[in-house]
């Protein structure tokens, strides 16, 4: 799944990706008897959280406080991108995918 999430050509928005990863990790957590955070660790690092609006990021942050799907460090990085209103040109986490819904703050990236 990590290889798929590295693609810029996915025709899906980041919020939909988060929900798909959450469902996948939840099922695998039950089947394998491991925490969701452990199951999803290598996958969620490819979710492009800085592309979410502040409101969406807040909602994801609240959900992750309950299920621990995405690490605090990954969420903190997204908040930092929002606060600084810029990113490094080579930071793939701020590159919109083919299916990324346009949001006002994207003009600050790339």
Short mmCIF file of N, CA, C and O in Angstrom, two decimals:
data_model
loop_
_atom_site.label_atom_id
_atom_site.label_comp_id
_atom_site.label_asym_id
_atom_site.label_seq_id
_atom_site.Cartn_x
_atom_site.Cartn_y
_atom_site.Cartn_z
N UNK A 1 0.83 -1.19 0.00
CA UNK A 1 0.00 0.00 0.00
C UNK A 1 0.87 1.26 0.00
O UNK A 1 0.50 2.26 -0.60
N UNK A 2 2.03 1.20 0.63
CA UNK A 2 2.93 2.37 0.66
C UNK A 2 3.33 2.80 -0.74
O UNK A 2 3.37 4.00 -1.03
N UNK A 3 3.61 1.84 -1.60
CA UNK A 3 4.03 2.16 -2.96
C UNK A 3 2.92 2.91 -3.70
O UNK A 3 3.16 3.89 -4.40
N UNK A 4 1.69 2.49 -3.49
CA UNK A 4 0.55 3.14 -4.14
C UNK A 4 0.41 4.57 -3.63
O UNK A 4 0.21 5.50 -4.41
N UNK A 5 0.56 4.76 -2.33
CA UNK A 5 0.39 6.10 -1.75
C UNK A 5 1.52 7.06 -2.10
O UNK A 5 1.38 8.27 -1.91
N UNK A 6 2.60 6.57 -2.63
CA UNK A 6 3.69 7.44 -3.05
C UNK A 6 3.39 8.11 -4.40
O UNK A 6 4.04 9.08 -4.78
N UNK A 7 2.39 7.63 -5.11
CA UNK A 7 2.08 8.11 -6.45
C UNK A 7 1.42 9.49 -6.44
O UNK A 7 0.53 9.77 -5.64
N UNK A 8 1.85 10.33 -7.38
CA UNK A 8 1.22 11.63 -7.60
C UNK A 8 0.00 11.49 -8.51
O UNK A 8 -0.74 12.44 -8.70
N UNK A 9 -0.19 10.31 -9.06
CA UNK A 9 -1.24 10.10 -10.06
C UNK A 9 -2.53 9.52 -9.50
O UNK A 9 -3.46 9.25 -10.26
N UNK A 10 -2.59 9.33 -8.19
CA UNK A 10 -3.83 8.82 -7.59
C UNK A 10 -4.95 9.82 -7.82
O UNK A 10 -4.79 11.01 -7.57
N UNK A 11 -6.08 9.32 -8.27
CA UNK A 11 -7.21 10.20 -8.55
C UNK A 11 -8.18 10.15 -7.36
O UNK A 11 -9.34 9.78 -7.49
N UNK A 12 -7.65 10.53 -6.19
CA UNK A 12 -8.41 10.47 -4.95
C UNK A 12 -7.87 11.56 -4.02
O UNK A 12 -6.68 11.87 -4.03
N UNK A 13 -8.75 12.16 -3.26
CA UNK A 13 -8.36 13.21 -2.33
C UNK A 13 -7.79 12.62 -1.05
O UNK A 13 -8.07 11.48 -0.69
N UNK A 14 -6.99 13.38 -0.37
CA UNK A 14 -6.31 12.91 0.85
C UNK A 14 -7.28 12.47 1.94
O UNK A 14 -7.02 11.51 2.65
N UNK A 15 -8.41 13.14 2.08
CA UNK A 15 -9.39 12.73 3.10
C UNK A 15 -9.92 11.32 2.81
O UNK A 15 -10.10 10.52 3.72
N UNK A 16 -10.13 11.03 1.54
CA UNK A 16 -10.58 9.69 1.16
C UNK A 16 -9.48 8.65 1.40
O UNK A 16 -9.75 7.52 1.80
N UNK A 17 -8.25 9.06 1.17
CA UNK A 17 -7.12 8.16 1.43
C UNK A 17 -7.04 7.84 2.91
O UNK A 17 -6.85 6.68 3.30
N UNK A 18 -7.21 8.84 3.74
CA UNK A 18 -7.15 8.61 5.19
C UNK A 18 -8.22 7.61 5.61
O UNK A 18 -7.96 6.69 6.39
N UNK A 19 -9.42 7.78 5.10
CA UNK A 19 -10.51 6.85 5.46
C UNK A 19 -10.22 5.44 4.98
O UNK A 19 -10.47 4.46 5.69
N UNK A 20 -9.68 5.31 3.78
CA UNK A 20 -9.34 3.98 3.25
C UNK A 20 -8.24 3.32 4.09
O UNK A 20 -8.33 2.13 4.41
N UNK A 21 -7.23 4.09 4.44
CA UNK A 21 -6.14 3.57 5.27
C UNK A 21 -6.68 3.20 6.65
O UNK A 21 -6.30 2.17 7.22
N UNK A 22 -7.56 4.02 7.20
CA UNK A 22 -8.15 3.73 8.52
C UNK A 22 -8.91 2.40 8.48
O UNK A 22 -8.76 1.57 9.38
N UNK A 23 -9.72 2.19 7.46
CA UNK A 23 -10.46 0.93 7.33
C UNK A 23 -9.51 -0.25 7.18
O UNK A 23 -9.68 -1.28 7.84
N UNK A 24 -8.51 -0.11 6.31
CA UNK A 24 -7.54 -1.17 6.09
C UNK A 24 -6.80 -1.51 7.38
O UNK A 24 -6.64 -2.68 7.74
N UNK A 25 -6.34 -0.49 8.09
CA UNK A 25 -5.57 -0.70 9.32
C UNK A 25 -6.44 -1.30 10.43
O UNK A 25 -5.98 -2.15 11.20
N UNK A 26 -7.70 -0.90 10.50
CA UNK A 26 -8.60 -1.43 11.51
C UNK A 26 -8.83 -2.92 11.30
O UNK A 26 -8.74 -3.72 12.25
N UNK A 27 -9.11 -3.31 10.08
CA UNK A 27 -9.32 -4.73 9.77
C UNK A 27 -8.06 -5.53 10.07
O UNK A 27 -8.11 -6.57 10.74
N UNK A 28 -6.92 -5.04 9.61
CA UNK A 28 -5.67 -5.76 9.84
C UNK A 28 -5.29 -5.79 11.32
O UNK A 28 -4.70 -6.76 11.80
N UNK A 29 -5.66 -4.76 12.05
CA UNK A 29 -5.40 -4.74 13.49
C UNK A 29 -6.16 -5.86 14.19
O UNK A 29 -5.60 -6.56 15.04
N UNK A 30 -7.41 -6.04 13.81
CA UNK A 30 -8.23 -7.10 14.40
C UNK A 30 -7.70 -8.47 14.00
O UNK A 30 -7.51 -9.36 14.84
N UNK A 31 -7.43 -8.65 12.73
CA UNK A 31 -6.96 -9.94 12.22
C UNK A 31 -5.61 -10.33 12.83
O UNK A 31 -5.40 -11.47 13.23
N UNK A 32 -4.70 -9.36 12.90
CA UNK A 32 -3.35 -9.66 13.36
C UNK A 32 -3.15 -9.46 14.87
O UNK A 32 -2.11 -9.83 15.42
N UNK A 33 -4.14 -8.86 15.52
CA UNK A 33 -4.04 -8.64 16.95
C UNK A 33 -2.96 -7.63 17.33
O UNK A 33 -2.33 -7.75 18.37
N UNK A 34 -2.76 -6.65 16.47
CA UNK A 34 -1.75 -5.61 16.71
C UNK A 34 -2.43 -4.25 16.73
O UNK A 34 -3.48 -4.07 16.11
N UNK A 35 -1.83 -3.26 17.39
CA UNK A 35 -2.41 -1.91 17.41
C UNK A 35 -2.47 -1.30 16.01
O UNK A 35 -1.60 -1.55 15.17
N UNK A 36 -3.48 -0.49 15.79
CA UNK A 36 -3.64 0.19 14.50
C UNK A 36 -2.38 0.99 14.15
O UNK A 36 -1.93 0.98 13.02
N UNK A 37 -1.82 1.67 15.14
CA UNK A 37 -0.63 2.49 14.88
C UNK A 37 0.53 1.65 14.36
O UNK A 37 1.27 2.09 13.48
N UNK A 38 0.67 0.45 14.86
CA UNK A 38 1.75 -0.43 14.41
C UNK A 38 1.49 -0.92 12.98
O UNK A 38 2.39 -0.97 12.15
N UNK A 39 0.25 -1.26 12.70
CA UNK A 39 -0.13 -1.74 11.36
C UNK A 39 0.10 -0.65 10.32
O UNK A 39 0.62 -0.90 9.23
N UNK A 40 -0.29 0.56 10.64
CA UNK A 40 -0.32 1.65 9.65
C UNK A 40 0.96 2.47 9.59
O UNK A 40 1.10 3.31 8.69
N UNK A 41 1.90 2.25 10.48
CA UNK A 41 3.08 3.13 10.61
C UNK A 41 3.76 3.44 9.29
O UNK A 41 4.03 4.58 8.96
N UNK A 42 4.06 2.44 8.49
CA UNK A 42 4.81 2.68 7.24
C UNK A 42 3.93 3.18 6.11
O UNK A 42 4.44 3.62 5.08
N UNK A 43 2.64 3.10 6.30
CA UNK A 43 1.72 3.56 5.25
C UNK A 43 1.37 5.04 5.45
O UNK A 43 1.41 5.81 4.50
N UNK A 44 1.07 5.42 6.68
CA UNK A 44 0.60 6.79 6.92
C UNK A 44 1.67 7.85 6.66
O UNK A 44 1.34 9.02 6.44
N UNK A 45 2.93 7.46 6.64
CA UNK A 45 3.97 8.46 6.36
C UNK A 45 3.88 8.99 4.93
O UNK A 45 4.49 10.00 4.61
N UNK A 46 3.08 8.34 4.08
CA UNK A 46 2.89 8.79 2.70
C UNK A 46 1.59 9.57 2.51
O UNK A 46 1.29 10.01 1.40
N UNK A 47 0.83 9.72 3.58
CA UNK A 47 -0.39 10.54 3.51
C UNK A 47 0.04 12.00 3.55
O UNK A 47 0.83 12.41 4.40
N UNK A 48 -0.46 12.78 2.65
CA UNK A 48 -0.03 14.17 2.50
C UNK A 48 -0.91 15.12 3.32
O UNK A 48 -1.70 15.90 2.80
N UNK A 49 -0.72 15.03 4.63
CA UNK A 49 -1.53 15.82 5.56
C UNK A 49 -1.45 17.32 5.34
O UNK A 49 -2.46 18.01 5.53
N UNK A 50 -0.31 17.90 4.95
CA UNK A 50 -0.30 19.35 4.73
C UNK A 50 -1.29 19.82 3.66
O UNK A 50 -1.65 21.01 3.63
N UNK A 51 -1.76 18.92 2.81
CA UNK A 51 -2.71 19.31 1.77
C UNK A 51 -4.12 19.51 2.31
O UNK A 51 -4.96 20.11 1.64
N UNK A 52 -4.39 19.03 3.51
CA UNK A 52 -5.72 19.20 4.10
C UNK A 52 -5.92 20.64 4.55
O UNK A 52 -4.96 21.34 4.90
N UNK A 53 -7.16 21.07 4.56
CA UNK A 53 -7.47 22.40 5.09
C UNK A 53 -7.27 22.36 6.61
O UNK A 53 -7.25 21.27 7.20
N UNK A 54 -7.12 23.51 7.25
CA UNK A 54 -6.98 23.50 8.71
C UNK A 54 -8.15 22.80 9.41
O UNK A 54 -7.94 22.08 10.39
N UNK A 55 -9.35 22.97 8.89
CA UNK A 55 -10.51 22.33 9.51
C UNK A 55 -10.44 20.81 9.36
O UNK A 55 -10.73 20.07 10.31
N UNK A 56 -10.05 20.35 8.19
CA UNK A 56 -9.91 18.90 7.97
C UNK A 56 -8.79 18.33 8.83
O UNK A 56 -8.94 17.26 9.42
N UNK A 57 -7.69 19.06 8.92
CA UNK A 57 -6.57 18.61 9.73
C UNK A 57 -6.96 18.53 11.20
O UNK A 57 -6.58 17.59 11.90
N UNK A 58 -7.74 19.48 11.66
CA UNK A 58 -8.23 19.45 13.04
C UNK A 58 -9.07 18.20 13.29
O UNK A 58 -8.90 17.51 14.29
N UNK A 59 -9.95 17.89 12.34
CA UNK A 59 -10.80 16.70 12.47
C UNK A 59 -9.96 15.42 12.48
O UNK A 59 -10.20 14.51 13.29
N UNK A 60 -8.98 15.35 11.60
CA UNK A 60 -8.09 14.18 11.54
C UNK A 60 -7.31 14.07 12.84
O UNK A 60 -7.16 12.98 13.41
N UNK A 61 -6.82 15.20 13.33
CA UNK A 61 -6.07 15.23 14.59
C UNK A 61 -6.93 14.67 15.73
O UNK A 61 -6.48 13.83 16.51
N UNK A 62 -8.17 15.11 15.81
CA UNK A 62 -9.08 14.63 16.87
C UNK A 62 -9.32 13.13 16.76
O UNK A 62 -9.31 12.42 17.76
N UNK A 63 -9.55 12.65 15.55
CA UNK A 63 -9.78 11.21 15.35
C UNK A 63 -8.54 10.41 15.73
O UNK A 63 -8.64 9.34 16.33
N UNK A 64 -7.38 10.93 15.38
CA UNK A 64 -6.13 10.21 15.66
C UNK A 64 -5.77 10.21 17.13
O UNK A 64 -5.03 9.35 17.59
N UNK A 65 -6.31 11.15 17.88
CA UNK A 65 -6.11 11.11 19.33
C UNK A 65 -6.84 9.91 19.92
O UNK A 65 -6.42 9.38 20.94
N UNK A 66 -7.91 9.48 19.24
CA UNK A 66 -8.66 8.31 19.71
C UNK A 66 -8.07 7.00 19.20
O UNK A 66 -7.91 6.06 19.97
N UNK A 67 -7.76 6.95 17.91
CA UNK A 67 -7.35 5.64 17.35
C UNK A 67 -5.85 5.51 17.09
O UNK A 67 -5.37 4.43 16.75
N UNK A 68 -5.11 6.61 17.20
CA UNK A 68 -3.65 6.59 17.01
C UNK A 68 -3.21 6.13 15.63
O UNK A 68 -2.12 5.59 15.46
N UNK A 69 -4.05 6.34 14.63
CA UNK A 69 -3.72 5.93 13.27
C UNK A 69 -2.48 6.65 12.76
O UNK A 69 -1.58 6.04 12.22
N UNK A 70 -2.45 7.96 12.95
CA UNK A 70 -1.35 8.79 12.44
C UNK A 70 -0.60 9.35 13.64
O UNK A 70 -1.20 9.84 14.60
N UNK A 71 0.72 9.32 13.56
CA UNK A 71 1.55 9.75 14.69
C UNK A 71 1.41 11.25 14.95
O UNK A 71 1.12 12.04 14.04
N UNK A 72 1.67 11.62 16.17
CA UNK A 72 1.65 13.02 16.57
C UNK A 72 2.69 13.81 15.75
O UNK A 72 2.44 14.94 15.35
N UNK A 73 3.82 13.19 15.48
CA UNK A 73 4.87 13.87 14.71
C UNK A 73 4.41 14.21 13.30
O UNK A 73 4.68 15.31 12.79
N UNK A 74 3.70 13.28 12.68
CA UNK A 74 3.21 13.51 11.31
C UNK A 74 2.16 14.62 11.29
O UNK A 74 2.18 15.50 10.42
N UNK A 75 1.28 14.61 12.26
CA UNK A 75 0.25 15.65 12.35
C UNK A 75 0.90 16.99 12.68
O UNK A 75 0.54 18.03 12.10
N UNK A 76 1.87 16.99 13.58
CA UNK A 76 2.57 18.23 13.94
C UNK A 76 3.28 18.84 12.74
O UNK A 76 3.29 20.07 12.56
N UNK A 77 3.86 17.99 11.90
CA UNK A 77 4.52 18.49 10.70
C UNK A 77 3.53 19.21 9.79
O UNK A 77 3.82 20.29 9.25
N UNK A 78 2.34 18.65 9.64
CA UNK A 78 1.31 19.28 8.81
C UNK A 78 0.91 20.64 9.38
O UNK A 78 0.78 21.62 8.64
N UNK A 79 0.74 20.69 10.70
CA UNK A 79 0.40 21.97 11.33
C UNK A 79 1.52 22.99 11.13
O UNK A 79 1.26 24.18 10.90
N UNK A 80 2.76 22.55 11.19
CA UNK A 80 3.90 23.45 10.97
C UNK A 80 3.87 24.02 9.55
O UNK A 80 4.12 25.21 9.34
N UNK A 81 3.58 23.17 8.57
CA UNK A 81 3.48 23.65 7.18
C UNK A 81 2.40 24.73 7.06
O UNK A 81 2.59 25.74 6.36
N UNK A 82 1.29 24.52 7.75
CA UNK A 82 0.22 25.52 7.73
C UNK A 82 0.66 26.81 8.40
O UNK A 82 0.40 27.90 7.88
N UNK A 83 1.31 26.69 9.54
CA UNK A 83 1.73 27.88 10.28
C UNK A 83 2.76 28.69 9.51
O UNK A 83 2.68 29.92 9.47
N UNK A 84 3.73 28.01 8.90
CA UNK A 84 4.78 28.70 8.16
C UNK A 84 4.32 29.15 6.78
O UNK A 84 4.95 29.99 6.15
N UNK A 85 3.24 28.55 6.29
CA UNK A 85 2.69 28.84 4.97
C UNK A 85 3.71 28.68 3.86
O UNK A 85 3.76 29.46 2.91
N UNK A 86 4.55 27.66 4.02
CA UNK A 86 5.51 27.34 2.97
C UNK A 86 6.02 25.92 3.20
O UNK A 86 5.80 25.33 4.24
N UNK A 87 6.70 25.43 2.19
CA UNK A 87 7.32 24.12 2.30
C UNK A 87 8.53 24.07 1.39
O UNK A 87 8.71 24.93 0.53
N UNK A 88 9.31 23.06 1.56
CA UNK A 88 10.45 22.84 0.69
C UNK A 88 9.94 22.34 -0.66
O UNK A 88 9.03 21.52 -0.71
N UNK A 89 10.50 22.82 -1.78
CA UNK A 89 10.04 22.39 -3.10
C UNK A 89 10.16 20.88 -3.32
O UNK A 89 9.42 20.31 -4.12
N UNK A 90 11.05 20.24 -2.61
CA UNK A 90 11.21 18.79 -2.80
C UNK A 90 10.45 17.96 -1.77
O UNK A 90 10.62 16.76 -1.68
N UNK A 91 9.57 18.60 -0.99
CA UNK A 91 8.77 17.90 0.00
C UNK A 91 7.52 17.33 -0.65
O UNK A 91 6.54 18.03 -0.86
N UNK A 92 7.56 16.05 -0.94
CA UNK A 92 6.45 15.39 -1.64
C UNK A 92 5.15 15.42 -0.84
O UNK A 92 4.06 15.28 -1.42
N UNK A 93 5.22 15.60 0.46
CA UNK A 93 4.00 15.66 1.27
C UNK A 93 3.17 16.90 0.98
O UNK A 93 2.03 16.99 1.39
N UNK A 94 3.74 17.86 0.26
CA UNK A 94 2.99 19.06 -0.10
C UNK A 94 2.68 19.13 -1.59
O UNK A 94 2.18 20.14 -2.07
N UNK A 95 2.96 18.06 -2.31
CA UNK A 95 2.65 18.01 -3.74
C UNK A 95 1.24 17.46 -3.92
O UNK A 95 0.97 16.32 -3.53
N UNK A 96 0.34 18.22 -4.53
CA UNK A 96 -0.99 17.68 -4.78
C UNK A 96 -0.94 16.47 -5.72
O UNK A 96 -0.11 16.40 -6.62
N UNK A 97 -1.82 15.54 -5.46
CA UNK A 97 -1.99 14.38 -6.35
C UNK A 97 -2.98 14.76 -7.45
O UNK A 97 -3.63 15.80 -7.39
N UNK A 98 -3.14 13.89 -8.40
CA UNK A 98 -4.08 14.13 -9.49
C UNK A 98 -5.49 14.38 -8.94
O UNK A 98 -6.21 15.23 -9.42
N UNK A 99 -5.88 13.64 -7.91
CA UNK A 99 -7.23 13.76 -7.37
C UNK A 99 -7.38 14.67 -6.17
O UNK A 99 -8.45 14.74 -5.56
N UNK A 100 -6.34 15.42 -5.83
CA UNK A 100 -6.41 16.31 -4.67
C UNK A 100 -7.36 17.46 -4.96
O UNK A 100 -7.23 18.14 -5.98
N UNK A 101 -8.31 17.66 -4.04
CA UNK A 101 -9.22 18.80 -4.17
C UNK A 101 -8.43 20.08 -3.89
O UNK A 101 -7.66 20.15 -2.95
N UNK A 102 -8.65 21.08 -4.72
CA UNK A 102 -7.95 22.35 -4.55
C UNK A 102 -8.40 23.03 -3.26
O UNK A 102 -9.59 23.07 -2.96
N UNK A 103 -7.44 23.52 -2.51
CA UNK A 103 -7.71 24.26 -1.29
C UNK A 103 -6.88 25.54 -1.33
O UNK A 103 -5.80 25.56 -1.91
N UNK A 104 -7.38 26.60 -0.70
CA UNK A 104 -6.74 27.91 -0.79
C UNK A 104 -5.26 27.90 -0.42
O UNK A 104 -4.45 28.55 -1.07
N UNK A 105 -4.89 27.17 0.61
CA UNK A 105 -3.52 27.23 1.10
C UNK A 105 -2.51 26.50 0.19
O UNK A 105 -1.32 26.66 0.36
N UNK A 106 -2.99 25.77 -0.80
CA UNK A 106 -2.06 25.06 -1.70
C UNK A 106 -1.15 26.02 -2.45
O UNK A 106 -0.04 25.65 -2.84
N UNK A 107 -1.59 27.26 -2.61
CA UNK A 107 -0.75 28.23 -3.32
C UNK A 107 0.55 28.51 -2.58
O UNK A 107 1.51 29.01 -3.15
N UNK A 108 0.60 28.16 -1.28
CA UNK A 108 1.81 28.38 -0.48
C UNK A 108 2.84 27.28 -0.69
O UNK A 108 3.97 27.42 -0.24
N UNK A 109 2.44 26.21 -1.32
CA UNK A 109 3.34 25.06 -1.49
C UNK A 109 3.84 24.99 -2.92
O UNK A 109 3.17 25.36 -3.86
N UNK A 110 5.04 24.47 -3.05
CA UNK A 110 5.71 24.23 -4.34
C UNK A 110 6.07 25.48 -4.99
O UNK A 110 6.11 26.28 -5.55
#
